Coordinates of C-alpha atoms and ligand atoms in Angstrom, one line a residue:
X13 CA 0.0 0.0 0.0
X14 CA 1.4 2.9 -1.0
X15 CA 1.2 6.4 1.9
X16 CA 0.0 8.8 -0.1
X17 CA 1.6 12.5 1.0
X18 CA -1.1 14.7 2.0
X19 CA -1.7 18.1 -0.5
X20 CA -3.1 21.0 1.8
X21 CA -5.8 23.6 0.1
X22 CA -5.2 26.6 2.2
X23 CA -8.8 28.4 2.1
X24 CA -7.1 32.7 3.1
X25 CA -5.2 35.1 2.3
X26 CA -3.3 37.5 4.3
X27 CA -0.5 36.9 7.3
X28 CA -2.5 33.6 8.3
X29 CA -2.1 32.3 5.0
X30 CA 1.9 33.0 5.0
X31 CA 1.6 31.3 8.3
X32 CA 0.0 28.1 7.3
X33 CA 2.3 28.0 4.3
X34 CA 5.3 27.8 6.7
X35 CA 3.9 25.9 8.9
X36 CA 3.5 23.6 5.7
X37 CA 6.7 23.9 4.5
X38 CA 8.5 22.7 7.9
X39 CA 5.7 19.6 7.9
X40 CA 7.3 18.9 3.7
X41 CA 3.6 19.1 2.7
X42 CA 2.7 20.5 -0.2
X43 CA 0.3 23.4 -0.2
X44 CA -1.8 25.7 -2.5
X45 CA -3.2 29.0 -1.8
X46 CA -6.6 30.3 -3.6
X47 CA -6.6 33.6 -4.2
X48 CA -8.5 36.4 -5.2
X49 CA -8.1 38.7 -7.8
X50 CA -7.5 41.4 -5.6
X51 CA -4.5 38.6 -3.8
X52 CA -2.9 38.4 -7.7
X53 CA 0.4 40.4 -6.3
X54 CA -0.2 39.0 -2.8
X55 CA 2.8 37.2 -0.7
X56 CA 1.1 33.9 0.2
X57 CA 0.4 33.8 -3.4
X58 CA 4.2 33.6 -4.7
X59 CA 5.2 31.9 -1.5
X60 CA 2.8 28.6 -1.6
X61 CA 4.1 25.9 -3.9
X62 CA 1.0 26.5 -6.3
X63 CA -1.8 29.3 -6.1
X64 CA -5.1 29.4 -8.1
X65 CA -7.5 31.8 -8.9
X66 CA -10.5 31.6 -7.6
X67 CA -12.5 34.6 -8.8
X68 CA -13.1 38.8 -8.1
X69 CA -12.4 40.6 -4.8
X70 CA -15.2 40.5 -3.3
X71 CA -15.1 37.6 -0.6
X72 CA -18.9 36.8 -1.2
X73 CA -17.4 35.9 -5.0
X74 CA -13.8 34.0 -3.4
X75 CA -13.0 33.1 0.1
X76 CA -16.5 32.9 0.8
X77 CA -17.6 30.3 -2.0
X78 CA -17.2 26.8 -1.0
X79 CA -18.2 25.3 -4.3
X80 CA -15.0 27.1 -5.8
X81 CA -12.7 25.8 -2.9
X82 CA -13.3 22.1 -3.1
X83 CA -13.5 22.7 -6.6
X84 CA -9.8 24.0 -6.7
X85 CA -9.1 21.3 -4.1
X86 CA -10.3 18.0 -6.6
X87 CA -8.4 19.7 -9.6
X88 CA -5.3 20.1 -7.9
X89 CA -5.3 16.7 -5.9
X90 CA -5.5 18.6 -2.3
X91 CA -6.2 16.5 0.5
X92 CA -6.9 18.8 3.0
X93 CA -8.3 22.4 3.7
X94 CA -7.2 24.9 6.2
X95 CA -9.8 27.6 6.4
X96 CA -7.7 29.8 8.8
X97 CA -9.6 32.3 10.3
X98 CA -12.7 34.4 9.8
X99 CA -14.3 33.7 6.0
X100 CA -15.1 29.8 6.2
X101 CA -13.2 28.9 8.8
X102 CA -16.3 28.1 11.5
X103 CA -19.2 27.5 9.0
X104 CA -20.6 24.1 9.4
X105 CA -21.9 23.8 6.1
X106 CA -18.2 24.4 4.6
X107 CA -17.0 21.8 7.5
X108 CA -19.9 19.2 6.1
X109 CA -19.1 19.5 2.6
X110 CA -15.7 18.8 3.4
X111 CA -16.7 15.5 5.0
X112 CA -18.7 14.7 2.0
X113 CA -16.4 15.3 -0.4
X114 CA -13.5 13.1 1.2
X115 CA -11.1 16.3 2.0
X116 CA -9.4 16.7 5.6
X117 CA -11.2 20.2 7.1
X118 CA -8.6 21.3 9.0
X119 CA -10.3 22.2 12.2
X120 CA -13.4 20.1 14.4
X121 CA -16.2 18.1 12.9
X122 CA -19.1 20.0 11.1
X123 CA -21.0 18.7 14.3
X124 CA -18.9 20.3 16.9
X125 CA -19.0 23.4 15.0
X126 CA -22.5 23.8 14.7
X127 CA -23.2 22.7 18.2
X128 CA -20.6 25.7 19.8
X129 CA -22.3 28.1 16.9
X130 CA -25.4 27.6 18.0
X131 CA -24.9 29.8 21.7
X132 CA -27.8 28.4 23.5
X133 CA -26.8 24.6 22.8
X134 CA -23.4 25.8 23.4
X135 CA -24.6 26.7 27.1
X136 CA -27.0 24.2 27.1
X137 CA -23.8 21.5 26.4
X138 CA -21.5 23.1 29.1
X139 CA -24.0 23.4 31.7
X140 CA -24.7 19.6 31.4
X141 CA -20.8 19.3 31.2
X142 CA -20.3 21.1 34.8
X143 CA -18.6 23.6 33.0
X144 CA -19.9 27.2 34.9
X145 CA -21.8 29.8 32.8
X146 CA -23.2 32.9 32.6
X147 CA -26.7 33.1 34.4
X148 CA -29.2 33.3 31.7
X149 CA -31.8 31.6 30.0
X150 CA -31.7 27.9 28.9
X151 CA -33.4 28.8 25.8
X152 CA -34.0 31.3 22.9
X153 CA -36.4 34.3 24.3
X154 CA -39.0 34.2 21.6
X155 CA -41.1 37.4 22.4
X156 CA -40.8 40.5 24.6
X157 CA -42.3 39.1 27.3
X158 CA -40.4 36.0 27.9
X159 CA -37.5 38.1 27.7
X160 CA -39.1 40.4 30.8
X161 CA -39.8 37.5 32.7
X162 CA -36.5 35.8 31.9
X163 CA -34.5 38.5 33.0
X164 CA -36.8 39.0 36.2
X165 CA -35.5 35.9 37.4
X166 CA -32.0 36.6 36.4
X167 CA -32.0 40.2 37.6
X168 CA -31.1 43.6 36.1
X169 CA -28.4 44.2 34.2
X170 CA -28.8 41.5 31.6
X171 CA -27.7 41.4 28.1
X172 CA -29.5 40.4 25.4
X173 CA -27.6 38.2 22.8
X174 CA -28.0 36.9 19.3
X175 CA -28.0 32.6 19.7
X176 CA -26.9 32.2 16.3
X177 CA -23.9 35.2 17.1
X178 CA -20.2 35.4 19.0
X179 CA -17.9 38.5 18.7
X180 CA -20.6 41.4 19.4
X181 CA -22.8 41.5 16.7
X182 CA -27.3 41.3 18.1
X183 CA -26.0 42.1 21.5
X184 CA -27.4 44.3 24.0
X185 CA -27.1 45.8 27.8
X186 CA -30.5 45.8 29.2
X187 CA -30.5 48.1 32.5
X188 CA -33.9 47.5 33.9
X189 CA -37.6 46.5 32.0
X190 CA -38.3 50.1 30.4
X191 CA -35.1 49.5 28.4
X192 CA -36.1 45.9 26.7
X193 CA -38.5 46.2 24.5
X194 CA -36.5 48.7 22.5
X195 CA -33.0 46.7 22.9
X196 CA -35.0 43.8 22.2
X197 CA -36.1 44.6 18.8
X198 CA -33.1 46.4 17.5
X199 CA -30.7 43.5 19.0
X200 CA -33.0 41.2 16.8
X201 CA -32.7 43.1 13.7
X202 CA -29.0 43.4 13.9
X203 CA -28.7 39.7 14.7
X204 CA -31.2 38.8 11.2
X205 CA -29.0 41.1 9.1
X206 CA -25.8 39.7 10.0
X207 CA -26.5 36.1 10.7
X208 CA -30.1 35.5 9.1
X209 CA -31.4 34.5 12.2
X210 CA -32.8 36.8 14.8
X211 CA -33.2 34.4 17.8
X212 CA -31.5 36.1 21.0
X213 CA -30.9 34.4 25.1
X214 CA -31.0 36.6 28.2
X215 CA -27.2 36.5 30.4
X216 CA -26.9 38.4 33.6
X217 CA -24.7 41.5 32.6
X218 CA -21.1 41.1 34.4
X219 CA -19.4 44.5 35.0
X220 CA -15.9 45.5 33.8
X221 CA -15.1 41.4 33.7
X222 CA -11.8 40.4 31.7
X223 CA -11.7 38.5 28.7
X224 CA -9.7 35.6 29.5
X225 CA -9.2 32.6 27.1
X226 CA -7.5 29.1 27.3
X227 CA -6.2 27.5 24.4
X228 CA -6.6 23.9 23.6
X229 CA -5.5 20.9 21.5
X230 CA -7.3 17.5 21.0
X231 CA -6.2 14.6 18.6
X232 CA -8.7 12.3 16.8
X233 CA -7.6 9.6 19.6
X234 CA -9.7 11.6 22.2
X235 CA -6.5 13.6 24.1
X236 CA -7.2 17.0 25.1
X237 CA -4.0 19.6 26.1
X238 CA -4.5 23.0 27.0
X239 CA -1.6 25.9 26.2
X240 CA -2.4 28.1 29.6
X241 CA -4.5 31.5 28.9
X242 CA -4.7 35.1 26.9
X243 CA -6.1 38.3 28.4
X244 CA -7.9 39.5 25.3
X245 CA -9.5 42.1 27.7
X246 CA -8.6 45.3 25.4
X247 CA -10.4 45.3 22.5
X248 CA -12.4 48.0 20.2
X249 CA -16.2 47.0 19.1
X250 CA -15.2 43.6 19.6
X251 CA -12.4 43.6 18.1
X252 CA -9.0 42.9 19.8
X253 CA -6.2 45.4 19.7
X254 CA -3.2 44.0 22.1
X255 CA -3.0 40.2 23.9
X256 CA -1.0 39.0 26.4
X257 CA -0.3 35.6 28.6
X258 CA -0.3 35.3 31.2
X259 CA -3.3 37.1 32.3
X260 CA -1.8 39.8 34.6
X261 CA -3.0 38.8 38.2
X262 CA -4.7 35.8 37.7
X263 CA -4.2 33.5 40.5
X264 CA -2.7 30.1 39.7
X265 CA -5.7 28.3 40.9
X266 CA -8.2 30.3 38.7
X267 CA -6.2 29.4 35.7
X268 CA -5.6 25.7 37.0
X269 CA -9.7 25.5 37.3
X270 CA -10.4 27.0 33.8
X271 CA -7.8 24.8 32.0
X272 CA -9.7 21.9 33.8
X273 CA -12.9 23.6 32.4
X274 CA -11.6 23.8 29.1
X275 CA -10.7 20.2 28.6
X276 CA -14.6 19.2 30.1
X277 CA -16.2 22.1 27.4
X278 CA -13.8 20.5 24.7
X279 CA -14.7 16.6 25.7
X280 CA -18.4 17.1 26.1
X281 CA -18.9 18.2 22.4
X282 CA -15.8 15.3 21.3
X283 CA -13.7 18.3 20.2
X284 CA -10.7 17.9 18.1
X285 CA -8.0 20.3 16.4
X286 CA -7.1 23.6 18.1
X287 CA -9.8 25.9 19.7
X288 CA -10.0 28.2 22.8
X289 CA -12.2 28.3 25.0
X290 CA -13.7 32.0 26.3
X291 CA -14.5 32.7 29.8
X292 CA -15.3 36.1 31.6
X293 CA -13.7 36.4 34.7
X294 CA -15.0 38.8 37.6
X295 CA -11.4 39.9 39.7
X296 CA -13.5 41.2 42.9
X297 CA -15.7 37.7 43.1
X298 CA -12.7 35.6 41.9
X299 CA -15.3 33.4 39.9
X300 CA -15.3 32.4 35.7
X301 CA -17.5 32.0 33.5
X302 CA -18.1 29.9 29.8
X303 CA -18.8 32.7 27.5
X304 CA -18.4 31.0 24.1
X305 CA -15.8 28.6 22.1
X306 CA -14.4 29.6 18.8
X307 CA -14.0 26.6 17.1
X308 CA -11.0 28.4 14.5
X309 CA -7.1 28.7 15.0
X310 CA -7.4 32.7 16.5
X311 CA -5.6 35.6 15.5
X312 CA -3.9 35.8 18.7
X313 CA -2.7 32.1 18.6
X314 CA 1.1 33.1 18.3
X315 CA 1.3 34.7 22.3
X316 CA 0.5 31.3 23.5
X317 CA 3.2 29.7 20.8
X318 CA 5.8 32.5 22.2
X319 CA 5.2 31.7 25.9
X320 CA 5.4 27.8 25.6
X321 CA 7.4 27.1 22.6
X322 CA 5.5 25.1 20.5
X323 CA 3.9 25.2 17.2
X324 CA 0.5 25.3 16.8
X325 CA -0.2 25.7 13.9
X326 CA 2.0 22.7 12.7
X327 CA 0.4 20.7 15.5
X328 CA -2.8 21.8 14.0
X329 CA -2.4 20.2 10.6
X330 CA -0.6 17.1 12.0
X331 CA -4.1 16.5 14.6
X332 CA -6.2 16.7 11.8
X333 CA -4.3 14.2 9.3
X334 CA -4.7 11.8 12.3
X335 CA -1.4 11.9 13.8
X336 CA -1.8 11.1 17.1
X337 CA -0.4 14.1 20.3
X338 CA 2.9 13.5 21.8
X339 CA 3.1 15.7 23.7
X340 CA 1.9 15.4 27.8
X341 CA 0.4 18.1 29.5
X342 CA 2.7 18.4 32.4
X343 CA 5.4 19.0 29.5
X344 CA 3.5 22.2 28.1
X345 CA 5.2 24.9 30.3
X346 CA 4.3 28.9 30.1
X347 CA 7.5 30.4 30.4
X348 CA 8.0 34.5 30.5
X349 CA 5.5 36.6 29.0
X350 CA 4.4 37.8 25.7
X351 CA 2.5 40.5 24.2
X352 CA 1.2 40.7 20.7
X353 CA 0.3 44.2 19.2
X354 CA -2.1 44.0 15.9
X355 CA -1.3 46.9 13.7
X356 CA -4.5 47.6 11.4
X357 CA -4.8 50.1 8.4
X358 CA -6.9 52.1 10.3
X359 CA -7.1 55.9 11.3
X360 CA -7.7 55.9 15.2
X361 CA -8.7 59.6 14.6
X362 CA -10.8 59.1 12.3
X363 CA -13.0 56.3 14.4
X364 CA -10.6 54.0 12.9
X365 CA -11.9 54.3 9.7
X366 CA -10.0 51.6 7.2
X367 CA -7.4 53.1 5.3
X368 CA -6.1 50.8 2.7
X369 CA -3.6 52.2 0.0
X370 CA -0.1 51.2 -0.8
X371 CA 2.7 50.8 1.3
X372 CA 5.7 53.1 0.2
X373 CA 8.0 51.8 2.7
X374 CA 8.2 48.9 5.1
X375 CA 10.6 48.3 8.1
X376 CA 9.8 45.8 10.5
X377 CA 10.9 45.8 14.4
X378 CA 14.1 43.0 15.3
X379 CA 16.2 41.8 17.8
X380 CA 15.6 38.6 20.7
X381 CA 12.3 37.8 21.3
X382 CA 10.2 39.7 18.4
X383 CA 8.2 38.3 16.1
X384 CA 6.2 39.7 13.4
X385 CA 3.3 37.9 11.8
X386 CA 2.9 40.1 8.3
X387 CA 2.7 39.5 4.6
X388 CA 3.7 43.2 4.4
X389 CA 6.2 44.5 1.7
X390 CA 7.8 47.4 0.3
X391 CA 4.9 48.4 -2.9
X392 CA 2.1 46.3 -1.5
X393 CA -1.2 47.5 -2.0
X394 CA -3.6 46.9 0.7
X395 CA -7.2 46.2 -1.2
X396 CA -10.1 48.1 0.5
X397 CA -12.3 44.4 0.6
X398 CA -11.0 42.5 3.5
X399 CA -10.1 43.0 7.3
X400 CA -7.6 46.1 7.6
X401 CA -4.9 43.7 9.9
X402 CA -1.5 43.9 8.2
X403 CA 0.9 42.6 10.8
X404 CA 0.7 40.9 14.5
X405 CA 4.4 42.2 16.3
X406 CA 4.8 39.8 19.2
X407 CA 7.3 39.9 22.3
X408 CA 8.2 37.7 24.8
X409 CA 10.6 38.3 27.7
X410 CA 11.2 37.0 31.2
X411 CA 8.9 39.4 32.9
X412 CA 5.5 41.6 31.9
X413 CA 7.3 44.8 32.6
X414 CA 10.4 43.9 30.3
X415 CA 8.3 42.6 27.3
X416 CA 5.8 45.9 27.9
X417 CA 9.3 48.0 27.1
X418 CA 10.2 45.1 24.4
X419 CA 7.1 46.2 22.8
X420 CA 7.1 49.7 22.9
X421 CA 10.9 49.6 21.3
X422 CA 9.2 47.1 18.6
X423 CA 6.7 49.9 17.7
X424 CA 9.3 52.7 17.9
X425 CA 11.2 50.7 15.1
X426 CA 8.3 49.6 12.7
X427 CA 7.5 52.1 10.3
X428 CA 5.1 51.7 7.5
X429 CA 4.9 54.5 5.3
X430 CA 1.4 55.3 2.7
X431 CA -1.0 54.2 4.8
X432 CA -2.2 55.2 8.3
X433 CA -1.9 52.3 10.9
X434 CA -2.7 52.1 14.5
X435 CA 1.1 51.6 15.2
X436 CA 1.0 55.0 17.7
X437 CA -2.6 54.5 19.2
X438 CA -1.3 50.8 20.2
X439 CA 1.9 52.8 21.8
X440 CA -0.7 55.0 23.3
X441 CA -1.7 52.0 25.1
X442 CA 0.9 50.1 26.1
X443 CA 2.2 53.4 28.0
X444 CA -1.3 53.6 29.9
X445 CA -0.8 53.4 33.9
X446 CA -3.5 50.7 33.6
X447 CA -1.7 48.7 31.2
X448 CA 1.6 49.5 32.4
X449 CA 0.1 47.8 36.1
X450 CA -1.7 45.1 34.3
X451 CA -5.0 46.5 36.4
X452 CA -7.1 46.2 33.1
X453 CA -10.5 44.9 31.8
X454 CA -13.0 45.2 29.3
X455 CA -14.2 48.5 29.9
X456 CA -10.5 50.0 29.9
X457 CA -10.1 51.0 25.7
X458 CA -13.8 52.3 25.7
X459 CA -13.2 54.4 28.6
X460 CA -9.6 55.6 27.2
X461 CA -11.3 56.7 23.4
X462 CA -13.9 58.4 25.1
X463 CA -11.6 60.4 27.3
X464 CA -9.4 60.8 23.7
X465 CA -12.4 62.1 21.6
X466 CA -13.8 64.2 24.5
X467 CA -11.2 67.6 23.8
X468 CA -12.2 67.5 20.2
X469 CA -15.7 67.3 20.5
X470 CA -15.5 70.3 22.4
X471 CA -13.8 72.6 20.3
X472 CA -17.2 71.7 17.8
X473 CA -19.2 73.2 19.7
Ligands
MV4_529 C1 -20.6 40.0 28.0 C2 -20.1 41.0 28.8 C3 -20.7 41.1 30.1 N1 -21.6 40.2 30.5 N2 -21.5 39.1 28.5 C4 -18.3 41.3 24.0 C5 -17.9 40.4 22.9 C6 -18.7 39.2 23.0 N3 -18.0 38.0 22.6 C7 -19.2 39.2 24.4 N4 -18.9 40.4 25.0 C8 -19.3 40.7 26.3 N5 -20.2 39.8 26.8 C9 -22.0 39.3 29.7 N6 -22.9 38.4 30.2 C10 -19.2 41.9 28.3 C11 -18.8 41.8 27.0 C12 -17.8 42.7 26.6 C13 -16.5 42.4 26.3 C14 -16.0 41.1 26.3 C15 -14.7 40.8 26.1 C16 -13.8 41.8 25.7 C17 -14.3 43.1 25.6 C18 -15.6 43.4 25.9 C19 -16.0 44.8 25.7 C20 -17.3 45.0 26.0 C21 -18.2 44.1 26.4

């Protein structure tokens, strides 16, 4: 019988994609990229071994169109497909025609997916797991008034939440029973336009919690490891602007309690590839919280690689092609600290409006301990149709305070000339006394920007 080598179909574009590539390359697999036409001049597309076209800009007409994929996939011989993240990467349906088709989805079974989609079975699944959540409501609140009397018995603040949601979109704060009808129905809207489905769930609204999320690894054998924690506490309309592990503060038993949680959450839904697991953690009760699982590799994946040394992305693709772990979970180690910055092409003046364009000039940061995730280069054009992230710059050092200065040197040496970046807003915050003491949470960047656009607004009037 002859082993055939497997072919992997990488399904992005961008940094991610360069990162799967090299991941490839060190695992001597052969890869592909498909690309857009906007991705024509990309890097991942000169850098995979083969790259394919798989129609216009526009990701509803590329990345987004499965039939194109696994068609690129069955006339190149790929055996495999790593979504990455964001476009495909946690659609079921993609996952399931996957399965069909014969081709290795890189990343959990269409069934895990659609379970830890769907929020309320999500809950539903963990709860019955012994996995804490949120207080809320074991089901979808299908009018206005199961919503009142829901959130009676949870008790004001609530928030209202889209079930077919994750990452901000359909959600609400409710403070008290005048406000819900009104949050009710726009939270609904929001959650039909951007997911098709307006079914929301009640939680109990946790003040100023951090965001604090374990990462985790299962093999098709049934092993589960988790990779210790990220604070993703500071981020922007839901999106995240700087991580960091360890979570400043956290006591060691917390985190020993929600890597134990993370393997239950991962084994009650038979898990397998890489995923993380999100909790909210309240500092002043010291309890925790499930709050969702992204079933993807994350953008942030590369603070937990910096503080434990190992690759998970290559681990990733080696999981999912059946390769049983190695590794034991008293060998997976967090040592030092690391930060990761995201630099966007974004104005933070401007209510970080994107600002794509081309890139005159492109220097990035060096020395022990830096790494930068980018597929940057000197005459790229950044096209105006996808996410404006154009490079992750991660530290790690022996202590918090020494990769915080690490950091800020790394910014003072990247320069990227065109295009406006976030490159001196994410200085901005890696100088604030609340980062600076690690006494952070999720309220911290809202409260800074309002405090930043205040003076302006004045001088309107
Ligand atoms: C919450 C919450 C407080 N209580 N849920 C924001 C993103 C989405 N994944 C869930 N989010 C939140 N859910 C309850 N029950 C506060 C937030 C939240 C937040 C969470 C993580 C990081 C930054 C945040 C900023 C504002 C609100």
């Amino acid at each position: 019988m002859d082993e055939k080598v497997d072919k992997v179909l990488i399904a992005n574009r961008g940094e991610i994609a360069l990162r799967i590539i090299r991941a490839c390359r060190e695992l001597q697999l052969p890869n592909l990229v498909v690309f857009s036409e906007a991705d024509r001049n990309a890097l991942p597309t000169r850098l995979a071994d083969e790259a394919i076209c798989i129609g216009s800009a526009s990701p509803i007409d590329s990345y987004l169109k499965p039939d194109r994929i696994i068609a690129a996939a069955e006339l190149t011989g790929a055996t495999a497909i790593h979504p990455g993240y964001g476009f495909l990467a946690e659609n079921s349906h993609f996952a399931e025609a996957c399965e069909a088709c014969k081709l290795t989805f890189i990343g959990p079974s269409s069934h895990a997916i659609s379970i830890l989609g769907d929020k309320v079975a999500a809950r539903n699944a963990m709860k019955a797991a012994g996995v804490p959540v949120i207080p809320g409501s074991d089901e979808v609140v299908g009018s206005i008034s199961d919503a009142l009397a829901s959130a009676e018995t949870i008790g004001y603040p609530v928030m209202l939440k889209a079930s077919a949601g994750g990452g901000g979109k359909g959600m609400r704060v409710v403070l008290d029973a005048n406000q819900l009808p009104g949050a009710y129905h726009t939270a609904s809207a929001e959650a039909r336009l951007a997911f098709g489905n307006g079914s929301l769930y009640l939680e109990k609204y946790l003040v100023d919690p951090r965001h604090v999320e374990i990462q985790l690894l299962a093999d098709l054998q049934g092993k589960v490891l988790t990779f210790g924690e990220r604070d993703c506490s500071l981020q922007r309309n839901h999106q995240k602007m700087i991580e960091e592990s360890p979570c400043p503060g956290l006591p060691d038993g917390i985190r020993k309690q929600m890597c134990e949680a993370a393997v239950k959450a991962a084994q009650a839904v038979g898990y397998t590839g890489v995923g993380t697991v999100e909790f909210l953690y309240e500092p002043s009760t010291d309890q925790f919280f499930f709050m969702e699982m992204n079933t993807r590799l994350q953008v942030e994946h590369p603070v937990t690689e910096m503080v434990t040394g190992r690759d998970l992305v290559r681990a990733q693709i080696e999981v999912a092609l059946g390769k049983t772990l190695r590794w034991k979970q008293s060998e997976i180690r967090n040592q030092g600290h690391a930060i990761e910055i995201r630099i966007n092409a974004e104005d933070p003046d401007r209510d970080f409006m994107p600002c794509p364009g081309t890139v005159k000039f492109y220097q990035p940061p060096g020395g022990a301990g830096v790494r930068v995730d980018s597929h940057l280069y000197d005459g790229y054009t950044i096209p105006p149709f996808y996410d404006s992230l154009l490079a992750k710059i991660i530290v790690r050092d022996e202590t918090r305070e020494l990769a915080r200065r690490k950091a800020m040197q790394a910014l003072r040496e990247l320069v990227i000339e065109g295009v406006t970046t976030t490159t001196r807003f994410a200085a901005e915050l890696l100088d604030l006394p609340e980062f600076a003491s690690g006494d952070y949470h999720t309220g911290t960047l809202e409260k800074l920007l309002r405090q930043r656009n205040t003076p302006a607004q004045m001088e309107l009037r």
